[in-house]
Coordinates of C-alpha atoms in Angstrom, one line a residue:
M11 CA 40.5 29.5 -45.5
I12 CA 37.8 26.9 -45.5
L13 CA 35.4 29.4 -43.9
P14 CA 33.4 30.7 -46.8
A15 CA 33.5 27.6 -48.4
L16 CA 32.2 25.7 -45.4
A17 CA 29.4 28.7 -44.9
A18 CA 28.4 27.6 -48.8
G19 CA 27.9 24.1 -47.7
F20 CA 26.0 25.2 -44.6
G21 CA 23.4 27.3 -47.1
V22 CA 22.8 25.2 -49.4
A23 CA 21.9 22.3 -46.8
V24 CA 20.0 24.6 -44.9
V25 CA 17.8 25.6 -47.6
V26 CA 17.4 21.9 -49.1
V27 CA 16.0 20.8 -45.8
S28 CA 13.9 24.0 -45.6
A29 CA 12.4 23.4 -49.0
N30 CA 11.8 19.6 -48.3
T31 CA 9.9 20.5 -44.9
F32 CA 8.1 23.0 -46.4
T33 CA 7.0 21.0 -49.2
V34 CA 5.9 17.7 -47.0
R35 CA 4.1 20.5 -44.9
A36 CA 2.0 21.5 -47.8
Q37 CA 1.3 18.4 -48.5
E38 CA 0.3 17.3 -45.6
A39 CA -1.6 20.5 -45.0
A40 CA -4.2 20.0 -48.0
P41 CA -6.1 17.2 -46.7
E42 CA -6.2 18.8 -43.4
A43 CA -7.6 22.0 -44.8
A44 CA -10.0 20.3 -46.7
Q45 CA -11.5 18.5 -43.6
S46 CA -11.4 21.6 -41.6
A47 CA -13.4 23.2 -43.8
A48 CA -16.3 20.3 -43.4
Q49 CA -15.9 19.6 -39.6
P50 CA -15.3 22.4 -37.0
P51 CA -11.6 22.4 -35.5
A52 CA -11.4 20.0 -32.6
A53 CA -10.8 21.8 -29.0
E54 CA -7.1 21.8 -27.8
P55 CA -6.6 19.1 -25.1
P56 CA -6.5 20.8 -21.7
P57 CA -2.9 21.4 -19.9
P58 CA -2.0 18.7 -18.2
D59 CA -2.7 19.3 -14.0
P60 CA 0.2 19.2 -12.4
A61 CA -1.4 18.3 -9.0
A62 CA -3.5 15.2 -10.9
E63 CA 0.1 14.2 -12.7
L64 CA 2.2 14.0 -9.3
A65 CA -0.5 12.0 -7.8
A66 CA -1.0 9.4 -10.7
K67 CA 3.0 9.4 -10.4
R68 CA 3.0 8.4 -6.9
D69 CA 0.4 6.0 -7.1
Q70 CA 2.5 4.4 -10.0
T71 CA 5.9 4.8 -7.8
R72 CA 4.0 3.4 -4.3
A73 CA 3.1 0.0 -6.9
E74 CA 6.4 -0.4 -7.8
L75 CA 7.6 0.3 -4.5
E76 CA 5.2 -2.7 -2.9
T77 CA 6.0 -5.2 -5.7
L78 CA 10.1 -4.5 -4.7
S79 CA 9.4 -5.0 -1.2
K80 CA 7.4 -8.6 -1.7
S81 CA 11.1 -9.3 -4.1
I82 CA 13.0 -8.3 -0.5
N83 CA 14.1 -11.5 1.5
L84 CA 16.3 -11.5 4.4
S85 CA 19.3 -14.1 4.3
S86 CA 19.4 -16.9 6.9
D87 CA 22.2 -15.4 8.5
K88 CA 20.4 -12.2 8.9
V89 CA 17.4 -13.7 10.7
S90 CA 19.6 -16.3 12.5
E91 CA 21.4 -13.0 13.4
L92 CA 18.4 -11.3 14.8
R93 CA 17.2 -14.3 16.9
Q94 CA 20.5 -14.2 18.6
S95 CA 20.0 -10.4 19.4
I96 CA 16.9 -11.2 20.9
A97 CA 17.9 -14.3 23.1
N98 CA 20.8 -12.0 24.2
L99 CA 18.2 -9.2 25.9
E100 CA 17.5 -9.6 29.5
K101 CA 14.3 -11.7 29.7
S102 CA 12.7 -9.0 31.9
T103 CA 9.3 -7.1 31.2
Q104 CA 11.2 -3.5 31.1
S105 CA 14.0 -4.7 29.0
I106 CA 11.8 -6.3 26.3
R107 CA 9.5 -3.5 26.0
Q108 CA 12.1 -0.7 26.2
A109 CA 13.6 -3.1 22.7
L110 CA 10.1 -2.7 21.3
I111 CA 10.3 1.5 21.9
D112 CA 13.5 1.6 20.6
S113 CA 12.8 -0.9 17.6
A114 CA 9.6 0.9 16.7
A115 CA 11.3 4.3 16.8
R116 CA 13.7 3.1 14.3
R117 CA 11.0 1.3 11.9
K118 CA 9.3 4.6 12.2
G119 CA 12.3 6.4 10.9
L120 CA 12.7 4.2 7.9
E121 CA 9.0 4.2 7.4
K122 CA 9.6 8.3 6.8
Q123 CA 12.4 7.9 4.9
I124 CA 10.7 5.6 2.3
L125 CA 7.9 8.0 2.1
E126 CA 10.4 11.1 1.3
S127 CA 12.1 8.7 -1.4
E128 CA 8.7 7.9 -2.7
K129 CA 7.8 11.6 -2.9
K130 CA 11.1 12.5 -4.8
L131 CA 11.1 9.4 -6.9
A132 CA 7.6 10.8 -8.2
D133 CA 8.5 14.1 -8.5
L134 CA 11.6 13.1 -10.5
G135 CA 9.3 11.1 -12.7
V136 CA 7.0 13.8 -13.5
R137 CA 10.0 16.0 -14.2
E138 CA 11.4 13.5 -16.6
D139 CA 8.1 13.0 -18.2
G140 CA 8.0 16.8 -18.8
I141 CA 10.9 16.8 -20.8
R142 CA 9.9 13.8 -22.8
R143 CA 6.7 15.2 -23.6
S144 CA 8.4 18.4 -24.9
L145 CA 10.8 16.6 -26.8
H146 CA 8.0 14.6 -28.2
E147 CA 5.8 18.0 -29.1
R148 CA 9.0 19.6 -30.9
R149 CA 9.9 16.5 -32.7
G150 CA 9.0 18.0 -36.2
L151 CA 11.2 20.8 -35.4
L152 CA 14.2 18.6 -33.9
A153 CA 14.0 16.9 -36.9
E154 CA 15.1 20.0 -39.0
V155 CA 17.6 21.0 -37.0
L156 CA 19.3 17.2 -36.6
A157 CA 18.7 16.7 -40.6
A158 CA 20.4 20.3 -41.1
L159 CA 23.3 19.5 -39.0
Q160 CA 23.9 16.1 -40.6
R161 CA 24.2 17.3 -43.7
M162 CA 26.6 20.1 -42.4
G163 CA 28.8 17.6 -41.6
R164 CA 28.5 15.9 -44.9
N165 CA 29.5 18.5 -47.0
P166 CA 33.4 18.6 -47.0
P167 CA 34.5 22.4 -47.7
P168 CA 36.3 23.0 -50.7
A169 CA 39.7 25.2 -50.6
L170 CA 39.2 28.9 -50.0
L171 CA 39.5 31.7 -52.9
V172 CA 40.4 29.2 -55.8
T173 CA 38.8 31.1 -58.6
P174 CA 36.6 34.6 -57.8
D175 CA 33.2 32.8 -58.5
D176 CA 34.1 30.7 -55.0
A177 CA 34.6 34.0 -53.1
L178 CA 31.3 35.3 -54.5
A179 CA 29.4 32.0 -53.7
S180 CA 30.9 32.3 -49.8
V181 CA 29.7 36.0 -49.2
R182 CA 26.1 35.0 -50.4
S183 CA 26.3 31.8 -48.3
A184 CA 27.5 33.9 -45.2
I185 CA 24.7 36.4 -45.5
L186 CA 22.2 33.1 -45.6
L187 CA 24.0 31.8 -42.7
G188 CA 24.1 34.9 -40.8
A189 CA 20.0 34.9 -40.6
V190 CA 19.9 30.5 -40.6
V191 CA 22.2 29.4 -38.2
P192 CA 21.7 31.4 -34.9
G193 CA 18.2 29.4 -35.1
I194 CA 19.7 26.1 -35.8
R195 CA 22.2 26.6 -32.7
K196 CA 19.8 27.9 -30.6
E197 CA 17.6 24.7 -30.9
T198 CA 20.7 22.6 -30.8
D199 CA 21.6 24.3 -27.9
K200 CA 18.4 23.5 -26.0
L201 CA 18.5 19.8 -27.6
A202 CA 21.5 19.3 -25.5
A203 CA 20.3 21.2 -22.6
D204 CA 17.3 18.8 -22.3
L205 CA 19.0 15.8 -23.4
A206 CA 21.8 16.4 -20.4
S207 CA 18.9 17.4 -18.0
L208 CA 17.1 14.0 -18.9
A209 CA 20.2 12.1 -18.0
A210 CA 20.6 14.0 -14.9
L211 CA 16.9 13.2 -14.0
Q212 CA 17.5 9.5 -14.8
T213 CA 21.1 9.2 -12.9
A214 CA 19.0 11.0 -9.7
S215 CA 16.6 8.4 -10.0
A216 CA 18.9 5.5 -10.2
A217 CA 20.4 6.8 -7.1
E218 CA 17.4 7.3 -5.1
K219 CA 16.1 3.7 -6.1
A220 CA 19.1 2.1 -4.9
G221 CA 19.5 4.2 -1.6
L222 CA 15.5 3.3 -1.3
T223 CA 16.4 -0.4 -1.9
A224 CA 18.6 -0.7 1.3
T225 CA 16.0 1.6 3.3
M226 CA 13.6 -1.1 2.7
T227 CA 15.9 -4.0 3.7
D228 CA 16.5 -2.5 6.8
S229 CA 12.6 -1.7 7.4
I230 CA 11.8 -5.5 6.9
E231 CA 14.8 -6.4 8.7
E232 CA 13.4 -4.5 11.7
E233 CA 10.0 -5.4 11.0
R234 CA 11.0 -9.1 12.1
R235 CA 13.0 -7.8 14.5
M236 CA 9.5 -6.5 16.1
D237 CA 7.8 -9.5 15.5
L238 CA 10.4 -11.7 17.5
L239 CA 10.0 -9.0 20.5
L240 CA 6.4 -9.1 20.5
A241 CA 6.6 -12.8 20.6
E242 CA 8.9 -12.6 23.6
N243 CA 6.8 -10.1 25.4
D244 CA 3.6 -12.3 25.2
K245 CA 5.6 -15.2 26.6
L246 CA 6.2 -12.8 30.0
S247 CA 2.7 -11.8 29.9
R248 CA 1.2 -12.5 33.5
S249 CA -2.3 -13.2 32.6
S250 CA -3.1 -16.6 31.3
A251 CA -4.3 -17.6 27.8
A252 CA -7.9 -18.6 29.2
E253 CA -8.4 -15.4 31.3
L254 CA -7.2 -13.2 28.3
Q255 CA -9.8 -15.5 25.8
A256 CA -12.3 -14.7 28.3
E257 CA -11.8 -11.1 28.7
R258 CA -11.6 -10.6 24.8
K259 CA -15.1 -12.3 24.2
R260 CA -16.8 -10.2 26.8
S261 CA -15.2 -7.1 25.2
E262 CA -16.8 -7.8 22.0
E263 CA -20.5 -8.8 23.7
L264 CA -20.2 -5.1 25.5
A265 CA -18.7 -3.5 22.1
G266 CA -21.9 -4.9 20.3
K267 CA -24.1 -3.3 23.0
A268 CA -22.5 0.3 22.9
T269 CA -24.3 2.7 21.1
S270 CA -21.3 5.4 21.7
L271 CA -17.4 5.6 22.2
E272 CA -18.4 7.2 26.1
G273 CA -20.6 4.2 26.4
L274 CA -18.1 2.0 25.2
V275 CA -15.1 3.6 28.0
A276 CA -17.8 3.5 30.6
S277 CA -18.7 -0.4 30.0
M278 CA -15.1 -1.6 29.8
E279 CA -14.0 0.1 32.6
S280 CA -17.1 -1.3 34.9
E281 CA -17.2 -4.5 33.6
I282 CA -14.0 -5.9 32.0
A283 CA -11.7 -6.4 35.5
S284 CA -8.2 -6.1 34.0
V285 CA -9.2 -2.5 32.7
R286 CA -10.8 -1.8 36.1
D287 CA -8.0 -2.8 38.1
A288 CA -5.9 -1.0 36.2
A289 CA -7.7 2.2 35.6
A290 CA -8.1 2.2 39.2
A291 CA -4.7 1.6 40.0
A292 CA -3.5 4.6 37.6
R293 CA -6.2 6.8 39.2
Q294 CA -4.7 6.2 42.7
A295 CA -1.1 6.8 40.8
E296 CA -2.1 10.3 39.9
E297 CA -3.5 11.4 43.2
N298 CA -0.5 10.2 44.9
R299 CA 1.6 12.6 42.1
K300 CA -0.7 15.3 43.2
L301 CA 0.9 14.8 47.0
L302 CA 4.0 15.4 45.6
T303 CA 6.1 18.7 46.5
D304 CA 6.8 20.8 43.7
E305 CA 10.4 20.0 43.8
Q306 CA 9.5 16.4 43.5
R307 CA 7.0 16.9 40.8
A308 CA 9.8 19.4 38.7
Q309 CA 12.8 16.2 39.4
A310 CA 9.7 13.5 38.2
K311 CA 8.9 16.0 35.0
A312 CA 12.8 16.3 34.5
L313 CA 13.5 12.8 34.6
A314 CA 10.0 12.0 32.1
E315 CA 11.5 15.0 29.6
S316 CA 15.4 13.6 29.8
G317 CA 13.3 10.0 27.8
V318 CA 14.2 7.5 30.9
P319 CA 11.3 7.7 33.3
D320 CA 10.5 4.7 35.1
K321 CA 9.5 1.5 33.0
N322 CA 7.4 0.2 35.9
R323 CA 5.3 3.2 36.3
I324 CA 1.3 2.3 36.1
A325 CA 0.4 5.9 35.2
P326 CA 1.5 8.6 32.8
A327 CA 4.9 10.4 33.3
Y328 CA 3.3 13.2 34.0
P329 CA -0.1 15.4 32.8
F330 CA -1.4 14.9 29.3
G331 CA -1.9 18.3 29.4
E332 CA 1.8 19.3 29.6
L333 CA 2.3 17.4 26.2
R334 CA 1.2 20.1 24.1
A335 CA 3.6 20.4 21.1
K336 CA 5.8 17.2 22.3
L337 CA 3.9 14.4 20.5
E338 CA 4.7 12.6 17.3
L339 CA 2.3 11.2 15.0
P340 CA 1.4 7.0 15.9
V341 CA 2.4 6.4 12.3
A342 CA 4.6 7.8 9.3
G343 CA 2.5 9.0 6.5
D344 CA 0.3 11.8 4.9
I345 CA -2.4 13.9 6.8
L346 CA -5.3 13.8 4.5
R347 CA -8.2 15.4 6.9
Q348 CA -7.8 17.5 9.8
F349 CA -10.2 18.1 13.1
G350 CA -12.9 20.3 11.6
D351 CA -12.9 19.4 8.0
A352 CA -15.6 18.2 6.1
D353 CA -15.9 14.2 6.5
G354 CA -17.7 13.5 3.1
T355 CA -21.5 13.1 5.1
G356 CA -22.2 17.0 5.7
H357 CA -20.5 17.3 8.8
E358 CA -17.0 17.9 10.2
A359 CA -14.6 15.4 11.0
M360 CA -14.3 14.8 14.6
G361 CA -10.4 13.6 14.5
M362 CA -7.5 13.5 12.1
T363 CA -6.9 11.0 9.4
V364 CA -3.7 9.9 8.3
A365 CA -2.7 7.9 5.2
T366 CA 0.5 5.1 5.3
N367 CA 2.2 3.0 3.4
P368 CA 0.8 -0.8 3.9
E369 CA 2.2 -2.7 6.9
T370 CA 3.1 0.4 9.0
V371 CA 3.6 0.1 12.7
V372 CA 1.2 2.0 15.0
T373 CA 2.6 3.3 18.3
A374 CA 0.9 4.8 21.5
P375 CA 1.5 8.5 21.1
A376 CA 1.5 9.1 24.7
D377 CA 1.4 7.1 28.0
G378 CA -1.9 5.3 28.6
L379 CA -4.0 2.5 29.7
V380 CA -5.7 0.3 26.9
V381 CA -9.2 0.8 27.8
F382 CA -10.0 -0.9 24.4
A383 CA -8.7 -3.0 21.7
G384 CA -11.1 -4.9 18.9
A385 CA -13.8 -3.9 16.4
F386 CA -16.3 -1.4 17.1
R387 CA -19.0 -0.5 15.3
S388 CA -18.1 1.2 11.8
Y389 CA -14.6 2.3 13.3
G390 CA -12.9 -0.8 12.5
Q391 CA -10.3 -2.4 14.6
M392 CA -9.9 0.1 17.2
I393 CA -7.7 1.1 20.7
I394 CA -9.1 3.5 23.2
L395 CA -6.0 5.0 25.6
D396 CA -6.7 6.5 29.0
A397 CA -4.0 9.0 28.9
G398 CA -5.4 10.8 32.3
D399 CA -6.1 14.4 32.8
G400 CA -9.8 13.0 31.4
Y401 CA -8.3 12.3 28.0
H402 CA -9.1 9.5 25.6
L403 CA -6.9 9.0 22.3
V404 CA -8.9 6.9 19.9
L405 CA -7.2 5.2 17.3
S406 CA -8.8 3.3 14.4
G407 CA -8.3 1.3 10.9
M408 CA -5.6 -0.7 11.7
D409 CA -5.6 -4.2 10.4
T410 CA -3.6 -6.1 13.2
I411 CA -3.4 -5.3 16.8
N412 CA -0.7 -6.2 19.2
T413 CA -1.8 -5.0 22.7
R414 CA -5.1 -5.8 25.0
Q415 CA -7.0 -4.0 27.4
G416 CA -5.9 -3.6 30.7
K417 CA -2.2 -2.8 29.8
F418 CA -0.6 0.1 30.5
V419 CA 1.6 1.1 27.4
F420 CA 4.5 3.9 27.3
S421 CA 4.8 6.6 24.6
G422 CA 6.5 5.1 21.3
E423 CA 5.3 1.3 22.3
P424 CA 4.1 -0.6 19.4
L425 CA 0.4 -1.1 19.4
A426 CA -0.7 -2.3 15.9
V427 CA -0.1 -2.4 11.9
M428 CA -1.6 -1.2 9.3
G429 CA -3.0 -3.5 6.4
A430 CA -2.6 -3.6 2.8
K431 CA -5.6 -1.7 1.6
R432 CA -8.0 1.3 3.1
V433 CA -10.3 -0.2 5.9
A434 CA -14.1 0.7 4.8
S435 CA -15.5 2.8 7.9
A436 CA -17.6 5.8 8.6
T437 CA -14.4 7.7 9.7
A438 CA -12.6 7.0 6.0
L439 CA -15.9 8.3 4.0
A440 CA -14.9 10.4 0.8
L441 CA -11.3 9.8 0.7
E442 CA -9.9 9.6 -2.8
T443 CA -7.0 6.9 -1.8
D444 CA -6.8 3.4 -1.3
R445 CA -4.2 3.4 1.1
P446 CA -4.5 2.5 4.6
T447 CA -5.8 5.4 6.8
L448 CA -5.6 5.5 10.5
Y449 CA -8.2 7.8 11.8
I450 CA -7.1 9.4 15.5
E451 CA -9.2 11.5 18.0
F452 CA -8.7 13.0 21.0
R453 CA -11.3 13.6 23.6
K454 CA -11.7 15.3 26.8
D455 CA -14.3 14.5 29.1
G456 CA -16.0 12.6 26.6
K457 CA -16.4 15.3 23.7
P458 CA -13.8 15.4 20.8
V459 CA -10.9 18.0 20.7
D460 CA -8.6 19.3 17.9
S461 CA -5.3 17.3 18.6
R462 CA -3.0 19.7 16.2
P463 CA -2.0 21.3 19.4
W464 CA -0.4 18.2 21.1
W465 CA 1.8 17.4 18.1
T466 CA 5.3 18.1 17.6
A467 CA 5.7 21.2 15.0
K468 CA 7.0 19.1 12.0
D469 CA 4.1 16.7 12.4
T470 CA 1.2 19.9 12.6
G471 CA 1.7 20.6 8.8
K472 CA -1.6 19.1 6.4
A473 CA -0.6 17.3 3.6
R474 CA -2.5 18.1 0.3
N475 CA -4.7 15.0 -0.6
D476 CA -2.4 13.5 -3.3
S477 CA -3.4 9.8 -3.0

């Protein structure tokens, strides 16, 4: 019985709102029309670039996460628990190094999770900003819709069919509503959907941030465990501090004189006793491996692929040429530049560049002898690994090196830690990022080669330079 009168109330409300709106718009348009007659119309701002918007949001998210990480502290109980777990380990080189490899694997896994969460939060933030921007751009229309809905609710409907005039008014209002209400309903449904999407995105962001906080806490715990393991590993070093210091000083002198990587490697293998002896032992081990029967070689390869090769070995578990599509990147990060890309100086890059988060752990991509560990010319802090078969792996851009030359390292063993910012070096030219960057170069018989065939399938994709 109340439908026609309610329709009449709706019709009046809509008419009033529309009239007021048009009046205001006419008043606002008058001075604008005068100004437009005197001045040329301003160019509309270009639409936002999705790639640039996502990059900016990632930078903002990364800064927030860095602030969050600084606020996370391990409790004294947790630190005591970590110390006790290290104390309970068997104090042998093999057990400590295996614990280091396991710790590095866990830490890299957590760092990958942090990167993924960072990307998700940036994407959610861009989508949330898009909805907010859409609501802001439609604020005039939404004000009309909300005002009409409010006026509809304030007009209580009279009884139906009290007089013939009421019936006539109801019919007229129904005709008007037939044209107006569908538009209001459409905008109302769209507004409700936008608000629901906004609420869902905010809920997803909150959940992602909660999970990310837990992951970052685990990462900081693993970082502390690794520091304790590295300290234990140093205690087990057979070389005295005086010998190490003398070799380090001699290495710095040779690095200052060398003009190329080939010259640096040659001088290290001839002048540094620990490197010379270790290289000779590794070459002898490789020669001995060549003397194995096919059956023995197959058994050694199967043992290496099982993940439990001999932890006392002083040479790679098996030839580097057989490791194609099996190596993991030494850091968790985004690939910014590949072998053959423009390097910003008019030349092609001789290696790949990976952007990481601050203080990311750097691991050995393969078994190898540390030929050099220190600063070298424009490369910054650099590590060179002799992986056998004439291959050398060059890593540069780190902040802190946790290994030394003359040491044989296993695949996955932690070697260094990235810094807080990108190191200014020739290998990081023309990179639009302040993030730490690791430069990776593979060399075969002294010549750079493309490293992509060696990485696992999940690490071979190239990420857009969105930093």
